[in-house]
One Martini backbone bead per residue (centre of mass of N, CA, C, O) as a GRO file, in nm:
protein
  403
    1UNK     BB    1   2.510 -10.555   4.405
    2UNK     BB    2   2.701 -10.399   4.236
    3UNK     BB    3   2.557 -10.219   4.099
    4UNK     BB    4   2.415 -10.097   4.388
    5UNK     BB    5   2.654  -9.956   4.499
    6UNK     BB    6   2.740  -9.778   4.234
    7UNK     BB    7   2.487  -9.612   4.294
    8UNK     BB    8   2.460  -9.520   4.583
    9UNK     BB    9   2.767  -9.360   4.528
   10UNK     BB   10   2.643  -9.155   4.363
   11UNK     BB   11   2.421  -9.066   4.463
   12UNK     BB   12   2.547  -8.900   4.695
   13UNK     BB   13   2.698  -8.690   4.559
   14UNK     BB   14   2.448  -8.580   4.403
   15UNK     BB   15   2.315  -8.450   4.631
   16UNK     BB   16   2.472  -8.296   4.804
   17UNK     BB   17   2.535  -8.127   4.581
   18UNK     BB   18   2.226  -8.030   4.620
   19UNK     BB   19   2.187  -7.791   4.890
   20UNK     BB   20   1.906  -7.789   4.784
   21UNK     BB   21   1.639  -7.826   5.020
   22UNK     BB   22   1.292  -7.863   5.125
   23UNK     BB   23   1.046  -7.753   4.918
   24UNK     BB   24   0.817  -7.478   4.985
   25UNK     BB   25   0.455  -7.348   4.851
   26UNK     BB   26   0.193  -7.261   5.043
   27UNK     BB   27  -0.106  -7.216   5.228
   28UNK     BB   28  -0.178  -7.118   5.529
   29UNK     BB   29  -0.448  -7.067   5.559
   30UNK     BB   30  -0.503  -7.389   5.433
   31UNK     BB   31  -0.277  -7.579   5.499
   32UNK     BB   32  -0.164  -7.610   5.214
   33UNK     BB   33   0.033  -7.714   4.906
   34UNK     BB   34  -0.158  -7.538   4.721
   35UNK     BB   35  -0.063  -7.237   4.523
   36UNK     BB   36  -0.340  -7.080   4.585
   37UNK     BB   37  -0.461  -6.747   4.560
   38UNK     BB   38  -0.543  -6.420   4.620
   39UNK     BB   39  -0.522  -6.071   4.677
   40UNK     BB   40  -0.556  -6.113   5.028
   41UNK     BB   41  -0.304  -6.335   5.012
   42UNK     BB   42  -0.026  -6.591   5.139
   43UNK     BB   43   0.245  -6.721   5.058
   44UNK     BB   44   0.498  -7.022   5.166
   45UNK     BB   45   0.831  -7.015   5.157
   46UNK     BB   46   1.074  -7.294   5.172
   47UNK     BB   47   1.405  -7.397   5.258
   48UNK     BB   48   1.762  -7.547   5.234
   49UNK     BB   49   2.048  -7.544   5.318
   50UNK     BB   50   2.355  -7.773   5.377
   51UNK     BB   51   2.587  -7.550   5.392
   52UNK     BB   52   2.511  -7.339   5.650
   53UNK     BB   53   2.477  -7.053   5.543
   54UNK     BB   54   2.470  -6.701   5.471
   55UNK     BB   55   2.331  -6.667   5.237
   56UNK     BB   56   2.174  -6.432   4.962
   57UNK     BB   57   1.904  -6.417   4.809
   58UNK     BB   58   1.677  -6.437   4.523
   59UNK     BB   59   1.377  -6.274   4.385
   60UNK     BB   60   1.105  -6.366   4.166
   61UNK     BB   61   0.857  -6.307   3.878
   62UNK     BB   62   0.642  -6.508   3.611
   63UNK     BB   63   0.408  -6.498   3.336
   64UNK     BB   64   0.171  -6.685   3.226
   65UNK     BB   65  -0.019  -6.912   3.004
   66UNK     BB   66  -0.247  -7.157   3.072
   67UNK     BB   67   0.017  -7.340   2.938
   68UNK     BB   68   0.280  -7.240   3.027
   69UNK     BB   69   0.370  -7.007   2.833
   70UNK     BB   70   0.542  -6.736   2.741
   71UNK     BB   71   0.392  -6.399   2.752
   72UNK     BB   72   0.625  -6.160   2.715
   73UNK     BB   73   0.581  -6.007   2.980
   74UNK     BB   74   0.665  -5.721   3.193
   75UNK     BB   75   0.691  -5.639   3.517
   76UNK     BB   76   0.532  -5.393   3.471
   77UNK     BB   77   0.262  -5.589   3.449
   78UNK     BB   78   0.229  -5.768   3.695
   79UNK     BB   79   0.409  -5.603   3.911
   80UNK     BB   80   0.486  -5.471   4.203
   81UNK     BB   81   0.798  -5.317   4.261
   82UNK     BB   82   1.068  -5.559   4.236
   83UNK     BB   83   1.245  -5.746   4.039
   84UNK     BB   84   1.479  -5.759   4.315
   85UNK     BB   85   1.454  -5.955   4.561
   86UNK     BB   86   1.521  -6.028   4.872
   87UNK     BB   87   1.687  -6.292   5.068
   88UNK     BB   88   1.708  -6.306   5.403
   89UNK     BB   89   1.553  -6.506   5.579
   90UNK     BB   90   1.733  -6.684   5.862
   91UNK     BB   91   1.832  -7.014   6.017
   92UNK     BB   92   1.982  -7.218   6.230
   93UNK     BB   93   2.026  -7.521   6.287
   94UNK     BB   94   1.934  -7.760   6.540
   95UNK     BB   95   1.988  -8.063   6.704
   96UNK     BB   96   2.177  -8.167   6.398
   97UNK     BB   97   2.359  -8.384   6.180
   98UNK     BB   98   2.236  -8.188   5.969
   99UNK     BB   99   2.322  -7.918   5.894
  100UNK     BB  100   2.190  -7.592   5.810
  101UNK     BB  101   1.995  -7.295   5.653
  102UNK     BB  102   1.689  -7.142   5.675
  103UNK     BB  103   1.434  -7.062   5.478
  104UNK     BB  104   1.166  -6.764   5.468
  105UNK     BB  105   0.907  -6.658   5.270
  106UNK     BB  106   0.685  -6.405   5.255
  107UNK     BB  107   0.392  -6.378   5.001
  108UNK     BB  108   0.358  -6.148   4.943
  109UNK     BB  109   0.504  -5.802   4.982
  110UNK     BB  110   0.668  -5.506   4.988
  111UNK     BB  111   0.814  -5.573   4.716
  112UNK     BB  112   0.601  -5.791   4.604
  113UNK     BB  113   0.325  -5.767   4.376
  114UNK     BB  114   0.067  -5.902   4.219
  115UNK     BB  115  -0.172  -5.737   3.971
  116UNK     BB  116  -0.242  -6.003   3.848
  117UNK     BB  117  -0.373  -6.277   3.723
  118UNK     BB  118  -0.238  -6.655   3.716
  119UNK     BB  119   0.004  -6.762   3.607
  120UNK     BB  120   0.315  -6.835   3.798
  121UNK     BB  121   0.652  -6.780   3.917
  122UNK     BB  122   0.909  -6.855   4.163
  123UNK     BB  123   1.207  -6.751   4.159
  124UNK     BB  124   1.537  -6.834   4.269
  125UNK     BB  125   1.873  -6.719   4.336
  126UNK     BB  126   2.198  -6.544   4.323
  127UNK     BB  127   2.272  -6.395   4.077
  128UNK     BB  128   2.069  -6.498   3.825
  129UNK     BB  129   1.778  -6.580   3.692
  130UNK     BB  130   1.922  -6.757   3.450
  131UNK     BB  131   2.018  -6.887   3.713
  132UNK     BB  132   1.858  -7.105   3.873
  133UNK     BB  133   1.771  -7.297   4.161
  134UNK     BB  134   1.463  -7.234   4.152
  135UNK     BB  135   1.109  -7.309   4.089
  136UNK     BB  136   0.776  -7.224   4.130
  137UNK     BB  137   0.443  -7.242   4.114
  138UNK     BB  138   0.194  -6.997   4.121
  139UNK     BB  139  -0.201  -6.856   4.179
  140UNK     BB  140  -0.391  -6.633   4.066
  141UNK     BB  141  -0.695  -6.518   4.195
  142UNK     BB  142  -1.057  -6.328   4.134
  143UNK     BB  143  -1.340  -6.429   4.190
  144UNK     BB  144  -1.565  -6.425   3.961
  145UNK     BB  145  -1.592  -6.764   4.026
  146UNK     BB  146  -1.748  -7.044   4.096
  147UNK     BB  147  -1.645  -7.373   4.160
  148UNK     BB  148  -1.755  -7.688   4.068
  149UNK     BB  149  -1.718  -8.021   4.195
  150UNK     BB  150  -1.700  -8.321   4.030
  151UNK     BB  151  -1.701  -8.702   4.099
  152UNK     BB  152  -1.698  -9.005   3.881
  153UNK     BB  153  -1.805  -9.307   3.759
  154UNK     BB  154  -1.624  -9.465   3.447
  155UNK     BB  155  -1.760  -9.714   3.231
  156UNK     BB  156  -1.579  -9.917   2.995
  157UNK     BB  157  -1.533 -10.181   2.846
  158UNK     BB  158  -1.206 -10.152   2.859
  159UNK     BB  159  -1.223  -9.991   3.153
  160UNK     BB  160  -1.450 -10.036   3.419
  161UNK     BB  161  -1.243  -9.958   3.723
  162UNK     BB  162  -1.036  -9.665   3.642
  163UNK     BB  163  -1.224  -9.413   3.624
  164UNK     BB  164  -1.239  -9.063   3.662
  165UNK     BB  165  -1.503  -8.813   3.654
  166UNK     BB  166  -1.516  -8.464   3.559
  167UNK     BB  167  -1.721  -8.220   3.694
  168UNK     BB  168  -1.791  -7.837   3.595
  169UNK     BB  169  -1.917  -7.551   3.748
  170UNK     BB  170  -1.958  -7.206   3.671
  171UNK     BB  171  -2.022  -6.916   3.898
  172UNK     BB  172  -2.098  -6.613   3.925
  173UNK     BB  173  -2.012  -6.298   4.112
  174UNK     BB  174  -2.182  -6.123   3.902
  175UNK     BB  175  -2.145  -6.126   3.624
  176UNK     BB  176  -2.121  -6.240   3.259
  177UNK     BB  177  -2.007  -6.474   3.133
  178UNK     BB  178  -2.116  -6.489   2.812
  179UNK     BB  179  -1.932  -6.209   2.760
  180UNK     BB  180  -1.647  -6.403   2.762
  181UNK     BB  181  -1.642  -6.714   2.671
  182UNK     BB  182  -1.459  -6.723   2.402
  183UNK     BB  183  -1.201  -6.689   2.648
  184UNK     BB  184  -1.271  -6.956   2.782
  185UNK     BB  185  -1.101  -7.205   2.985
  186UNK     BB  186  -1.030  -7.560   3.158
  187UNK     BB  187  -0.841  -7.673   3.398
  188UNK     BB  188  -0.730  -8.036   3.484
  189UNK     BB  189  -0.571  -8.122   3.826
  190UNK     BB  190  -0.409  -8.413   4.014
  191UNK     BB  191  -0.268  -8.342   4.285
  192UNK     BB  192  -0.040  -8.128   4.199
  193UNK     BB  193   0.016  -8.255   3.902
  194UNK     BB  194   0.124  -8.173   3.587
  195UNK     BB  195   0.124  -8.451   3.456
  196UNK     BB  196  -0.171  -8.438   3.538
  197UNK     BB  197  -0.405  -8.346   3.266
  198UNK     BB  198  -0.673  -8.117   3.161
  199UNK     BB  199  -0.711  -7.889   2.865
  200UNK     BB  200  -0.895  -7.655   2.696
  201UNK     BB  201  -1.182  -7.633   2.769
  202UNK     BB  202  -1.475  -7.587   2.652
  203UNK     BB  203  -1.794  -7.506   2.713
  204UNK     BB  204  -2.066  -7.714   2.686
  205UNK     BB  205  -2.240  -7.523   2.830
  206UNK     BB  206  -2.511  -7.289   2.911
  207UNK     BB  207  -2.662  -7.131   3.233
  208UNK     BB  208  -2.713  -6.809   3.229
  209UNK     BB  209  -2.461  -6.798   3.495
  210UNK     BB  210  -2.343  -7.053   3.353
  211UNK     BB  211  -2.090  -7.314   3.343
  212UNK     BB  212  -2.074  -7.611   3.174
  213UNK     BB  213  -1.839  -7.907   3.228
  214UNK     BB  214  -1.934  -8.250   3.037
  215UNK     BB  215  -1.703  -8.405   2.939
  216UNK     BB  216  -1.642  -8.747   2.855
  217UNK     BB  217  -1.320  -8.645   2.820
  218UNK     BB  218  -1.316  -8.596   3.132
  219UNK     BB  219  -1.067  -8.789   3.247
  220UNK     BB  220  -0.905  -9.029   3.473
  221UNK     BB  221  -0.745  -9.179   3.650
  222UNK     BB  222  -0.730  -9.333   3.973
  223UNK     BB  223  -0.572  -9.494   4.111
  224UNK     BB  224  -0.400  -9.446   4.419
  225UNK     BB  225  -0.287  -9.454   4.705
  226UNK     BB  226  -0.061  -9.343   4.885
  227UNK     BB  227   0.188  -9.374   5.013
  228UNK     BB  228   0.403  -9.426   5.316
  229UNK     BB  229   0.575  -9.205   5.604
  230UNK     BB  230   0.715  -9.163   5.955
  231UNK     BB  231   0.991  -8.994   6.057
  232UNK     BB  232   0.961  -8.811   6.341
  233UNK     BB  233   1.100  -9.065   6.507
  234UNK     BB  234   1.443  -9.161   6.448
  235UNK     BB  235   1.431  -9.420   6.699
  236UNK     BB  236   1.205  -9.553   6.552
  237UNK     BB  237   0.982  -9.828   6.421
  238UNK     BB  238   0.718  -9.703   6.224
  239UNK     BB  239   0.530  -9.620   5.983
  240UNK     BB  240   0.648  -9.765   5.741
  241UNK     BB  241   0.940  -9.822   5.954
  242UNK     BB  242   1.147 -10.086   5.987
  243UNK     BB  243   1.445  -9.877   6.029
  244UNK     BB  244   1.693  -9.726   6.256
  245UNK     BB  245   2.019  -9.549   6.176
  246UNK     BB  246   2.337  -9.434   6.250
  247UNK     BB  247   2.585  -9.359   5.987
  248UNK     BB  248   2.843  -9.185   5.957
  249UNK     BB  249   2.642  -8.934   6.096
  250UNK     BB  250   2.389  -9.070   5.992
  251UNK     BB  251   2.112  -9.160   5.896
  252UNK     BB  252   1.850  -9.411   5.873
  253UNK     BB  253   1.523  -9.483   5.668
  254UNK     BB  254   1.394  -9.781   5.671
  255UNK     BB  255   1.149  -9.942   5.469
  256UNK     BB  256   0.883 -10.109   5.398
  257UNK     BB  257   0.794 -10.290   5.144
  258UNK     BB  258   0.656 -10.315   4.836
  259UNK     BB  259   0.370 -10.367   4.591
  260UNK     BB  260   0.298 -10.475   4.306
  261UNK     BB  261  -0.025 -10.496   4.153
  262UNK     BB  262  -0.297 -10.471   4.267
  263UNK     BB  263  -0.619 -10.616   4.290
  264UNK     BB  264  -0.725 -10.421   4.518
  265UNK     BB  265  -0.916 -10.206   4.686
  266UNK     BB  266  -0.737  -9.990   4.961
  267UNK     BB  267  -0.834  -9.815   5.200
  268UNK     BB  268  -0.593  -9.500   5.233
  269UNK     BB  269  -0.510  -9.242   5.408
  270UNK     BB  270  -0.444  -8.943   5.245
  271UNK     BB  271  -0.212  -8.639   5.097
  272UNK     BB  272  -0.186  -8.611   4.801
  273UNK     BB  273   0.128  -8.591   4.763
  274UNK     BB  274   0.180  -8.489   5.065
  275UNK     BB  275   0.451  -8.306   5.297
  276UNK     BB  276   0.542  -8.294   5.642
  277UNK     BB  277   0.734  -8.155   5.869
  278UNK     BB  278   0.886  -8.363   6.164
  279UNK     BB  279   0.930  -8.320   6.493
  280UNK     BB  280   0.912  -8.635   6.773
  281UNK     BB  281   1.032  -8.673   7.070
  282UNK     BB  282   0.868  -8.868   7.279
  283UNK     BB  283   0.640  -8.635   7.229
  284UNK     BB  284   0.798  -8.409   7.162
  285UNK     BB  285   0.731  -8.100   6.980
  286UNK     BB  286   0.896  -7.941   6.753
  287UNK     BB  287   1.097  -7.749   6.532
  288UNK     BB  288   1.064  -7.822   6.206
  289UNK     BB  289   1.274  -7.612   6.052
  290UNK     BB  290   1.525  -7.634   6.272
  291UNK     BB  291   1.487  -7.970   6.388
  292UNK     BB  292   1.492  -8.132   6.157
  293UNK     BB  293   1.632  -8.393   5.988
  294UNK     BB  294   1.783  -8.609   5.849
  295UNK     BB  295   1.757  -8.849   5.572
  296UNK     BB  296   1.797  -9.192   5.469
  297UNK     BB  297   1.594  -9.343   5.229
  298UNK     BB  298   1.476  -9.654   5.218
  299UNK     BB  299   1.324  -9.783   4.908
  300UNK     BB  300   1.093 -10.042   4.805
  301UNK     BB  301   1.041 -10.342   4.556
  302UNK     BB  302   0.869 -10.632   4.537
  303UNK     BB  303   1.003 -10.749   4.211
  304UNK     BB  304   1.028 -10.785   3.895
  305UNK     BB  305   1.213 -10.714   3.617
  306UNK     BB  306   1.140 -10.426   3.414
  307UNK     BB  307   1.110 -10.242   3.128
  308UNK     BB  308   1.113 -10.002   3.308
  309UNK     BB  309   1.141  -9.658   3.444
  310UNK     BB  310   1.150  -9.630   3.812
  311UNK     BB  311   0.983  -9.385   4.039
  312UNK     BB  312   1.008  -9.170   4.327
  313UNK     BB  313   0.718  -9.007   4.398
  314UNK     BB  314   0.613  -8.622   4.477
  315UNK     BB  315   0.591  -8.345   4.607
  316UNK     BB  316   0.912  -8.327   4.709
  317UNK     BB  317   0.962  -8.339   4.406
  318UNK     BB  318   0.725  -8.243   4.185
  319UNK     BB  319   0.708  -8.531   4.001
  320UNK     BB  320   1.027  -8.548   3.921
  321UNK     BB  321   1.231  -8.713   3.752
  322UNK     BB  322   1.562  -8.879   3.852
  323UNK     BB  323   1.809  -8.999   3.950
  324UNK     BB  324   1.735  -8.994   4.244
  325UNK     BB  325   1.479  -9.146   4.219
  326UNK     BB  326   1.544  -9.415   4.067
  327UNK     BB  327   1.548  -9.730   4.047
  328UNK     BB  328   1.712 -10.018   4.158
  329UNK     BB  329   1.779 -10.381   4.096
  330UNK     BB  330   1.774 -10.644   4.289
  331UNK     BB  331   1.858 -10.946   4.220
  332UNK     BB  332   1.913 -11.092   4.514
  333UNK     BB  333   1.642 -10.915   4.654
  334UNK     BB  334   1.410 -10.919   4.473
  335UNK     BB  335   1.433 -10.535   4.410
  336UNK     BB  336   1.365 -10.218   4.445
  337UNK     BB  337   1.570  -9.933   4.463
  338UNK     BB  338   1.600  -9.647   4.700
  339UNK     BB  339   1.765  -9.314   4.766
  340UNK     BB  340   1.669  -9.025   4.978
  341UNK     BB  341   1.734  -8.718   5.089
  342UNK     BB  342   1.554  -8.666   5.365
  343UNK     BB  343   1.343  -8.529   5.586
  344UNK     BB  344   1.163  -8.496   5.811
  345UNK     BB  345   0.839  -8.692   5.825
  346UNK     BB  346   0.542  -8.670   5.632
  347UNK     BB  347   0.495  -8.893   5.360
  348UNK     BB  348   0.394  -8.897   4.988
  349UNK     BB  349   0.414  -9.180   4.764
  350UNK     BB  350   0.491  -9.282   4.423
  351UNK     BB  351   0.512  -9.543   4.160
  352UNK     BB  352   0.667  -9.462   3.823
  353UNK     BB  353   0.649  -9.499   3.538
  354UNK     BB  354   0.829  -9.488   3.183
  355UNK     BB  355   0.730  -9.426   2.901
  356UNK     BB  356   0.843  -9.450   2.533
  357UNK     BB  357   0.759  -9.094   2.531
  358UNK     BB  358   0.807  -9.049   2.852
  359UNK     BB  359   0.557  -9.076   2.997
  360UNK     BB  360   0.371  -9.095   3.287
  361UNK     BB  361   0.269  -9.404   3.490
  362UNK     BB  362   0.059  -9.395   3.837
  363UNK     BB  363  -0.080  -9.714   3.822
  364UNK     BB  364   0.077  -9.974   3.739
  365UNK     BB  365   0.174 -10.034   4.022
  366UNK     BB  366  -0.034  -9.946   4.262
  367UNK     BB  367  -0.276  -9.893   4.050
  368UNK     BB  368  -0.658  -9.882   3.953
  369UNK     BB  369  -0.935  -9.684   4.090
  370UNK     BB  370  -1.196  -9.529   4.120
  371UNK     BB  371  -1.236  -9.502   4.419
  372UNK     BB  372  -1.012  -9.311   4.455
  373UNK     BB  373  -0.888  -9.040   4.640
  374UNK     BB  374  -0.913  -8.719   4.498
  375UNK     BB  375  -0.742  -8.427   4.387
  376UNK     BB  376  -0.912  -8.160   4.217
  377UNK     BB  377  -0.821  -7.940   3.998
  378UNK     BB  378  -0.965  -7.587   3.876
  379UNK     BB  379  -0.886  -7.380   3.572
  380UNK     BB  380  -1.052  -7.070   3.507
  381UNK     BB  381  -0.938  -6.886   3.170
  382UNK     BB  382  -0.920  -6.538   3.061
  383UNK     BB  383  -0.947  -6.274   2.851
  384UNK     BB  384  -0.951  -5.945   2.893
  385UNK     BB  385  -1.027  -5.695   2.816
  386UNK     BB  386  -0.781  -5.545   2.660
  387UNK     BB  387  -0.567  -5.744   2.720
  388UNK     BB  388  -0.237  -5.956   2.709
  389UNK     BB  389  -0.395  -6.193   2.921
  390UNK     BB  390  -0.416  -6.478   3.132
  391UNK     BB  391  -0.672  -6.491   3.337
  392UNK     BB  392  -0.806  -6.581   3.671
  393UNK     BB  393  -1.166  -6.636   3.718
  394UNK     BB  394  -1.122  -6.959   3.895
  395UNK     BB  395  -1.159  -7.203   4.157
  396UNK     BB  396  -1.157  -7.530   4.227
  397UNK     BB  397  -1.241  -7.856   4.452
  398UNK     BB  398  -1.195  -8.227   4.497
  399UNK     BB  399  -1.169  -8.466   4.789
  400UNK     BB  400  -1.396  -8.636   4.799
  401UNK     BB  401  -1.516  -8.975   4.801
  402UNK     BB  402  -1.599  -9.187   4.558
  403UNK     BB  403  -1.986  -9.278   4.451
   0.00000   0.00000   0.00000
């Protein structure tokens, strides 16, 4: 229990010291948290200062390629308006024992629009770009293709019952795809997590106007559903809410135990590792951008002590590994635990092993199983004729479960 009071109170120092939080990029169109957009969509970024103040900061964009390495373009190369624009739009919490400051960007808009497809960073700072407070990945597409997937189950000798193959068909949508076939190639990722993909596929054969990605090593691990909890209602003790109190002036919302290593796939429906704020007072429903509350979320796992670092990922942190998610043994109560200072709503999060090369196993613990309901996103990209970047020229999804 020393160890974890001293892990406890330094965590907290950690965060807090952290102003900015509850960062959203989505598109409202489809109200997903998937940052892809076309040329006449807009996405929506949100996030909150904590110190309650009335900072202006700035934003910019940068333009990578296909595998997010810096392609060196220049600001008028990709997007048309101002280098540096203000983010000015903000309002103050309202009736929240954690005061904040809420800041809404819609982007595209007249200051910034990008001019070219691609992969692109959203990137916020306060004095210089070179110091970001925070970048967020988000995609422009073309629709020059429309792109089909499925998803199938793969089973092998030695892991029969743990993998889903991804086959994706790409169909012009007007032009002749295989007159610059060979400047193609197509990212497959799973669940908006950066860390889970597979890249850089050339088309596996061509038919007419189609192109087919059918290798055999197109394959994911299947993982399991997503954890969950729901703290919209911070008095009551719901949906895998244990308990809830506030304790000097700070909420406190305690977590039902989760269990490691599950032996059989169980149907959990889940919204793939995204997360939505929300306030509701015994059925009053609020407005969570300004009137959501904070509050200390304490999650556990049951569990004998393991040789890896197990960390609370999601949406809501990026996927991203930090001292603030890492959980820490209670050797006393036979539990992995950690503390996270979260928005309120409802949120999908996956506990995820760190193997002895830095990679993140999103299986390990949750359990692998074919079954499970999983988003995967295709992005297909080329390299336009006489152009010095690549441009996305086409996206699909599948989220429907496995047959």
């Amino acid at each position: 229990m020393k160890t974890l009071r001293i892990f406890l109170l330094s965590l907290g120092g950690l965060v807090f010291g952290q102003n900015i939080q509850s960062i959203q990029l989505f598109n409202p169109q489809t109200n997903d948290e998937t940052p892809v957009i076309n040329f006449n969509q807009t996405l929506v970024l949100s996030f909150d200062d904590l110190t309650n103040s009335s900072e202006i900061y700035r934003y910019t964009i940068k333009h990578y390629d296909r595998n997010w390495n810096d392609d060196n373009l220049f600001f008028t190369e990709i997007a048309n308006g101002s280098l540096n624009a203000l983010l000015d739009r903000f309002e103050y919490s309202f009736n929240t024992l954690q005061p904040y400051t809420h800041y809404k960007l819609t982007f595209p808009n007249e200051k910034i629009q990008p001019k070219i497809s691609g992969n692109f960073e959203l990137i916020v700072y306060k004095d210089s770009a070179d110091k970001p407070l925070f970048k967020r990945r988000f995609y422009v597409v073309e629709d020059k293709a429309t792109l089909a997937v499925n998803v199938s189950r793969i089973a092998d000798a030695k892991n029969p019952n743990i993998r889903q193959r991804v086959e994706v068909q790409a169909v012009s949508a007007g032009g002749d795809l295989s007159s610059n076939v060979n400047s193609m190639s197509l990212n497959v990722m799973q669940n908006n997590n950066s860390n889970v993909t597979v890249n850089n596929l050339r088309p596996s054969s061509t038919l007419g106007n189609k192109l087919l990605f059918q290798q055999m090593n197109l394959t994911f691990p299947g993982n399991n559903e997503f954890y969950y909890f729901d703290n919209k209602n911070m008095n009551m003790a719901a949906d895998m809410v244990r308990a809830t109190e506030v304790k000097d002036g700070v909420n406190q919302t305690y977590l039902h135990p989760v269990w490691a290593y599950p032996l059989n796939y169980q149907y959990q429906p889940d919204v793939n590792g995204a997360y939505y704020f929300r306030r509701n007072d015994m059925g009053l429903e609020r407005n969570a951008e300004r009137e959501a509350d904070y509050s200390w979320v304490y999650f556990s796992l049951d569990s004998d002590p393991v040789d890896k670092d197990i960390y609370v990922l999601g949406g809501f942190n990026n996927f991203i590994p930090s001292k603030e998610n890492q959980m820490q043994y209670d050797a006393a109560a036979k539990k992995y635990v950690a503390r996270i200072f979260l928005k309120q709503g409802f949120y999908n999060y996956i506990l995820a092993t760190k193997e002895s090369n830095g990679s993140l196993n999103f299986g390990e613990i949750n359990g692998n199983f074919w079954e499970t309901e999983n988003l995967y996103q295709a992005f297909l990209y080329y390299a336009p004729f006489g152009r010095n970047y690549d441009g996305l020229m086409g996206y699909g999804e599948f989220r429907t479960p496995v047959r």
